[in-house]
């Protein structure tokens, strides 16, 4: 498994990976999630790739997983009792982490989150932070297993959805 930054010629493959993930969610979860929100949109994916923030986990020529790493937070992150003070650009934020159905249960999500931690360390960040929809118990368990602290339920506002109940997680580096 390798991790690399997505390039403009990866747009179709990444959009296809997110579509596979959303279709799988539509068949396997009974709560509102990406599949009910149309998240992420093709425009968001294109922007993330053009900004150099979208990462691909590849197994051979297959997209096994995807994630976005940046410093952008939703409105409400400032209400959390973070363990460490992080100035501008000092906390790496994980967004839209997903594993394609063919690769689920093979450690890809753990590989992605461990890679995010490594990248944050290489960039001199003091923490990795993220939010998880309140009903997404598997993701909450994943992050806890990888050393993230659950800071509890918070109202986080994103302009692209009315879903706003998220658990905030932090891993201090």
GROMACS .gro file of C-alpha atoms in nm:
model
  173
    1UNK     CA    1   0.000   0.000   0.000
    2UNK     CA    2   0.132   0.343  -0.089
    3UNK     CA    3   0.007   0.692  -0.011
    4UNK     CA    4   0.040   0.973  -0.259
    5UNK     CA    5  -0.101   1.317  -0.328
    6UNK     CA    6  -0.373   1.302  -0.593
    7UNK     CA    7  -0.292   1.470  -0.924
    8UNK     CA    8  -0.531   1.635  -1.173
    9UNK     CA    9  -0.534   1.320  -1.387
   10UNK     CA   10  -0.669   1.130  -1.083
   11UNK     CA   11  -0.995   1.328  -1.068
   12UNK     CA   12  -1.208   1.061  -1.240
   13UNK     CA   13  -1.062   0.777  -1.030
   14UNK     CA   14  -1.110   0.970  -0.705
   15UNK     CA   15  -1.465   1.070  -0.795
   16UNK     CA   16  -1.532   0.704  -0.875
   17UNK     CA   17  -1.386   0.596  -0.539
   18UNK     CA   18  -1.605   0.839  -0.347
   19UNK     CA   19  -1.909   0.724  -0.548
   20UNK     CA   20  -1.834   0.361  -0.458
   21UNK     CA   21  -1.805   0.460  -0.092
   22UNK     CA   22  -2.134   0.653  -0.100
   23UNK     CA   23  -2.316   0.367  -0.276
   24UNK     CA   24  -2.183   0.123  -0.017
   25UNK     CA   25  -2.295   0.351   0.268
   26UNK     CA   26  -2.642   0.376   0.113
   27UNK     CA   27  -2.668  -0.003   0.131
   28UNK     CA   28  -2.513  -0.059   0.473
   29UNK     CA   29  -2.592   0.226   0.715
   30UNK     CA   30  -2.929   0.339   0.846
   31UNK     CA   31  -2.833   0.694   0.946
   32UNK     CA   32  -2.768   1.007   0.748
   33UNK     CA   33  -2.417   1.011   0.614
   34UNK     CA   34  -2.228   1.107   0.296
   35UNK     CA   35  -2.473   0.920   0.073
   36UNK     CA   36  -2.769   1.129   0.190
   37UNK     CA   37  -2.582   1.457   0.162
   38UNK     CA   38  -2.415   1.413  -0.176
   39UNK     CA   39  -2.083   1.466   0.001
   40UNK     CA   40  -1.829   1.519  -0.128
   41UNK     CA   41  -1.939   1.686  -0.448
   42UNK     CA   42  -1.738   1.651  -0.770
   43UNK     CA   43  -1.648   2.019  -0.736
   44UNK     CA   44  -1.512   1.967  -0.385
   45UNK     CA   45  -1.303   1.673  -0.503
   46UNK     CA   46  -1.162   1.873  -0.793
   47UNK     CA   47  -1.079   2.166  -0.563
   48UNK     CA   48  -0.908   1.940  -0.307
   49UNK     CA   49  -0.695   1.783  -0.581
   50UNK     CA   50  -0.605   2.117  -0.735
   51UNK     CA   51  -0.505   2.248  -0.390
   52UNK     CA   52  -0.283   1.943  -0.330
   53UNK     CA   53  -0.483   1.835  -0.024
   54UNK     CA   54  -0.632   1.504  -0.138
   55UNK     CA   55  -0.438   1.186  -0.069
   56UNK     CA   56  -0.487   0.844  -0.227
   57UNK     CA   57  -0.402   0.509  -0.069
   58UNK     CA   58  -0.324   0.277  -0.358
   59UNK     CA   59  -0.293  -0.098  -0.374
   60UNK     CA   60  -0.140  -0.177  -0.709
   61UNK     CA   61  -0.339   0.035  -0.952
   62UNK     CA   62  -0.653   0.041  -0.735
   63UNK     CA   63  -0.770   0.330  -0.520
   64UNK     CA   64  -0.810   0.168  -0.178
   65UNK     CA   65  -0.884   0.481   0.021
   66UNK     CA   66  -0.891   0.859   0.015
   67UNK     CA   67  -0.861   1.148   0.257
   68UNK     CA   68  -0.815   1.523   0.265
   69UNK     CA   69  -0.555   1.692   0.483
   70UNK     CA   70  -0.563   2.067   0.536
   71UNK     CA   71  -0.601   2.328   0.808
   72UNK     CA   72  -0.968   2.413   0.747
   73UNK     CA   73  -1.222   2.367   1.025
   74UNK     CA   74  -1.596   2.400   1.045
   75UNK     CA   75  -1.757   2.668   1.256
   76UNK     CA   76  -1.767   2.531   1.609
   77UNK     CA   77  -1.420   2.378   1.634
   78UNK     CA   78  -1.326   2.668   1.861
   79UNK     CA   79  -1.570   2.542   2.127
   80UNK     CA   80  -1.363   2.229   2.198
   81UNK     CA   81  -1.134   2.197   2.499
   82UNK     CA   82  -0.831   2.104   2.289
   83UNK     CA   83  -0.540   1.948   2.477
   84UNK     CA   84  -0.283   2.168   2.307
   85UNK     CA   85  -0.292   2.522   2.172
   86UNK     CA   86  -0.245   2.523   1.795
   87UNK     CA   87  -0.171   2.842   1.609
   88UNK     CA   88  -0.237   2.904   1.241
   89UNK     CA   89  -0.137   2.593   1.044
   90UNK     CA   90  -0.023   2.398   1.351
   91UNK     CA   91  -0.312   2.149   1.355
   92UNK     CA   92  -0.360   1.921   1.058
   93UNK     CA   93  -0.729   1.851   0.996
   94UNK     CA   94  -0.848   1.523   0.841
   95UNK     CA   95  -1.159   1.534   0.620
   96UNK     CA   96  -1.350   1.293   0.398
   97UNK     CA   97  -1.153   0.981   0.491
   98UNK     CA   98  -1.305   0.682   0.318
   99UNK     CA   99  -1.218   0.329   0.210
  100UNK     CA  100  -1.355   0.175  -0.107
  101UNK     CA  101  -1.575  -0.132  -0.050
  102UNK     CA  102  -1.328  -0.381  -0.199
  103UNK     CA  103  -1.065  -0.280   0.058
  104UNK     CA  104  -1.277  -0.248   0.371
  105UNK     CA  105  -1.162  -0.460   0.661
  106UNK     CA  106  -0.802  -0.468   0.534
  107UNK     CA  107  -0.649  -0.196   0.752
  108UNK     CA  108  -0.670   0.082   0.493
  109UNK     CA  109  -0.842   0.330   0.725
  110UNK     CA  110  -0.573   0.271   0.986
  111UNK     CA  111  -0.305   0.317   0.720
  112UNK     CA  112  -0.463   0.647   0.618
  113UNK     CA  113  -0.491   0.784   0.971
  114UNK     CA  114  -0.138   0.672   1.062
  115UNK     CA  115  -0.017   0.842   0.743
  116UNK     CA  116  -0.198   1.162   0.841
  117UNK     CA  117  -0.018   1.157   1.177
  118UNK     CA  118   0.318   1.103   1.005
  119UNK     CA  119   0.255   1.388   0.761
  120UNK     CA  120   0.155   1.618   1.046
  121UNK     CA  121   0.475   1.533   1.232
  122UNK     CA  122   0.683   1.597   0.920
  123UNK     CA  123   0.516   1.938   0.883
  124UNK     CA  124   0.585   2.031   1.245
  125UNK     CA  125   0.221   2.033   1.350
  126UNK     CA  126   0.132   2.000   1.719
  127UNK     CA  127  -0.188   1.799   1.667
  128UNK     CA  128  -0.409   1.614   1.423
  129UNK     CA  129  -0.779   1.693   1.458
  130UNK     CA  130  -1.099   1.575   1.294
  131UNK     CA  131  -1.472   1.545   1.335
  132UNK     CA  132  -1.694   1.239   1.307
  133UNK     CA  133  -2.070   1.228   1.262
  134UNK     CA  134  -2.233   1.135   1.591
  135UNK     CA  135  -2.377   0.808   1.455
  136UNK     CA  136  -2.056   0.688   1.290
  137UNK     CA  137  -1.950   0.448   1.566
  138UNK     CA  138  -1.698   0.254   1.350
  139UNK     CA  139  -1.502   0.572   1.270
  140UNK     CA  140  -1.513   0.687   1.631
  141UNK     CA  141  -1.371   0.349   1.738
  142UNK     CA  142  -1.101   0.364   1.469
  143UNK     CA  143  -0.971   0.701   1.583
  144UNK     CA  144  -0.971   0.598   1.949
  145UNK     CA  145  -0.767   0.286   1.860
  146UNK     CA  146  -0.514   0.510   1.685
  147UNK     CA  147  -0.450   0.731   1.984
  148UNK     CA  148  -0.706   1.005   1.930
  149UNK     CA  149  -0.893   1.152   2.224
  150UNK     CA  150  -1.269   1.200   2.187
  151UNK     CA  151  -1.355   1.552   2.302
  152UNK     CA  152  -1.725   1.480   2.295
  153UNK     CA  153  -2.023   1.600   2.098
  154UNK     CA  154  -2.010   1.945   1.939
  155UNK     CA  155  -2.223   2.144   1.699
  156UNK     CA  156  -2.011   2.204   1.389
  157UNK     CA  157  -2.157   2.400   1.101
  158UNK     CA  158  -2.052   2.325   0.746
  159UNK     CA  159  -2.210   2.520   0.460
  160UNK     CA  160  -2.271   2.208   0.248
  161UNK     CA  161  -2.493   2.015   0.493
  162UNK     CA  162  -2.743   2.056   0.773
  163UNK     CA  163  -2.581   1.769   0.962
  164UNK     CA  164  -2.413   1.942   1.252
  165UNK     CA  165  -2.366   1.696   1.540
  166UNK     CA  166  -2.008   1.571   1.544
  167UNK     CA  167  -1.762   1.423   1.787
  168UNK     CA  168  -1.432   1.610   1.778
  169UNK     CA  169  -1.111   1.410   1.805
  170UNK     CA  170  -0.752   1.514   1.866
  171UNK     CA  171  -0.417   1.343   1.868
  172UNK     CA  172  -0.141   1.549   2.022
  173UNK     CA  173   0.196   1.501   1.854
   0.00000   0.00000   0.00000
